[in-house]
């Protein structure tokens, strides 16, 4: 490496970077001469720049052009500009030199170097070869232009009516493949309203108006069907409407009259078919190996190729067509060769209708066989309908605005995802199907918790959980899921909404609420700390006296007392610090509800007693563990206790009772006061944000709203009961127990 005049040579890390980086690095002194250039820079231009002036370096590194094709001068060099003291110097060049005559792109960044007095002492330049990146950008632009052209061609090729309609129901533009599908001549459509051409004789006007409104309000694809009267009769139309911005919709309309007529014919045909085959359970033939009918069983002889009395004793090659005989012989030969049951499907025309039959042939004794023929037409149709249903499902899933995923319940393998999920996970050119879903959970145990909830309820709604994208980015979602049968397998279908920003806002709101709470607690806590401090002061005086008199028993007694009071003070401070910490930093752990209440009471007891409030504690003798965020649960219990304390201010009899008990698989926490109560009209609103019954300036209306959201996130519930003003209030929190 060349010499360093600016103190870099003493920095091992800088040396390593200088020698190992793929970027070109140049150091220029105040006189404009190159005093250092790394190997990457020299390789990039095919020569050593050391000792060159800026003009010589400009010539050696090749002719430069801006991205717009403007020829550069030496004054445009980032090194030149850095020596002038300019800031934020960045430039992209296209240049050619002897090392790379085909040309290449570079990003150049210049930094001004200053001495200890702040005077300019030189310039430091970083040059990065970005040719591959720029070429990919250019290729992407060409692909985009190609795609745009293809889209325009596709637009022209759509065989449907296309309208642009404003939110005021005015036709703005249209294209049409067949003029006979228009309700009015072409030139009379643009500028008119849909009500000028449609009426409600068959509900078409109302249906279209509602679809326009819904498309603009929801931003979702709207699919409708309506009927119009034409001179030659009724015509049926299917329309798909999608918002184009906020002021108009695009409507693609297809004449489906032929399909409707076909459906009607199919329905009529199916009705005739069901009437015809209602009593057909199947056919059973007992036959010899050479094809003689020994026995025939059927409830309807019409499906036989010959009457039953003719078939009995006869041979198949005399009663059935050649193709039927050939299929029978193929099954018979395979049966004789393998000894295993043979199965095949065949289409036959029965009474002018093609039907599908399943033929099963098995050995019956030594020289006989049984041939069972079952009508599986409905099964085949069901398979086709299932295929069509799957196609419809995929169309709907791809049109959804939320990510959607289907995974196998047994192992979490992904069976289907829509495009929205790829977008949400920021994935391109990656197939998620066949990969395990646990890879996307920030905490893999979340999937098992989800499955446990699904087993109990069959579905979950608004389940909040943390996921992780393949790029390592964490985000929060509100998750809804249920169990389904997908391609014959038990599966989980799930959709979610990204709530990361909402979670951040909630965390900020919770922290603000806690800071306000700490302010309210400060006076009581100060008193709690002052009492042990007074004891410590007195005991320290006694220690001095005992030391002078060599009264070691008294000395130990006072030192023990000081130790107890220091422990008490540190406990108060530790609990205050625990309470004030950011709850988002805490992991979910097992929390003993009774212990949490005891911690809250430790901070509140003196304050409540000083206001003449009688405290009654009825805690569980056994630990009741729930899984959750301990700081968030403390916040909930404190909010409820603080509200109860405020409700007792105007009461003559001031009593506050805390109860914790177990009810089957739930932990129940209740706090009941003898305060002013809540009126029936206010009771439904108490958990809404910013709702408060307190005087102006006495409350934010956020405490109960925050508490309700926190309990919901812990998969619990919170409820309030009050018989009215002056009759007290009961709050009940219900949380799922975590066994063992």
mmCIF file with all atom_site columns, C-alpha atoms in Angstrom, residues 110 126 177 180 343 392 436 528 543 563 596 649 722:
data_model
loop_
_atom_site.group_PDB
_atom_site.id
_atom_site.type_symbol
_atom_site.label_atom_id
_atom_site.label_alt_id
_atom_site.label_comp_id
_atom_site.label_asym_id
_atom_site.label_entity_id
_atom_site.label_seq_id
_atom_site.pdbx_PDB_ins_code
_atom_site.Cartn_x
_atom_site.Cartn_y
_atom_site.Cartn_z
_atom_site.occupancy
_atom_site.B_iso_or_equiv
_atom_site.pdbx_formal_charge
_atom_site.auth_seq_id
_atom_site.auth_comp_id
_atom_site.auth_asym_id
_atom_site.auth_atom_id
_atom_site.pdbx_PDB_model_num
ATOM 1  C CA . UNK A 1 110 ? -16.122 12.841  -2.583  1.00 0.00 ? 110 UNK A CA 1
ATOM 2  C CA . UNK A 1 126 ? -14.642 6.497   -3.306  1.00 0.00 ? 126 UNK A CA 1
ATOM 3  C CA . UNK A 1 177 ? -66.264 -5.653  -29.684 1.00 0.00 ? 177 UNK A CA 1
ATOM 4  C CA . UNK A 1 180 ? -75.270 -5.225  -30.782 1.00 0.00 ? 180 UNK A CA 1
ATOM 5  C CA . UNK A 1 343 ? -60.831 -51.987 -12.270 1.00 0.00 ? 343 UNK A CA 1
ATOM 6  C CA . UNK A 1 392 ? -63.172 -20.083 -8.867  1.00 0.00 ? 392 UNK A CA 1
ATOM 7  C CA . UNK A 1 436 ? -43.003 -25.019 6.120   1.00 0.00 ? 436 UNK A CA 1
ATOM 8  C CA . UNK A 1 528 ? -42.760 5.340   51.275  1.00 0.00 ? 528 UNK A CA 1
ATOM 9  C CA . UNK A 1 543 ? -24.593 3.059   65.664  1.00 0.00 ? 543 UNK A CA 1
ATOM 10 C CA . UNK A 1 563 ? -30.095 -3.309  56.414  1.00 0.00 ? 563 UNK A CA 1
ATOM 11 C CA . UNK A 1 596 ? -48.439 -9.241  40.434  1.00 0.00 ? 596 UNK A CA 1
ATOM 12 C CA . UNK A 1 649 ? -63.245 10.179  46.532  1.00 0.00 ? 649 UNK A CA 1
ATOM 13 C CA . UNK A 1 722 ? -72.407 -1.487  37.958  1.00 0.00 ? 722 UNK A CA 1
#
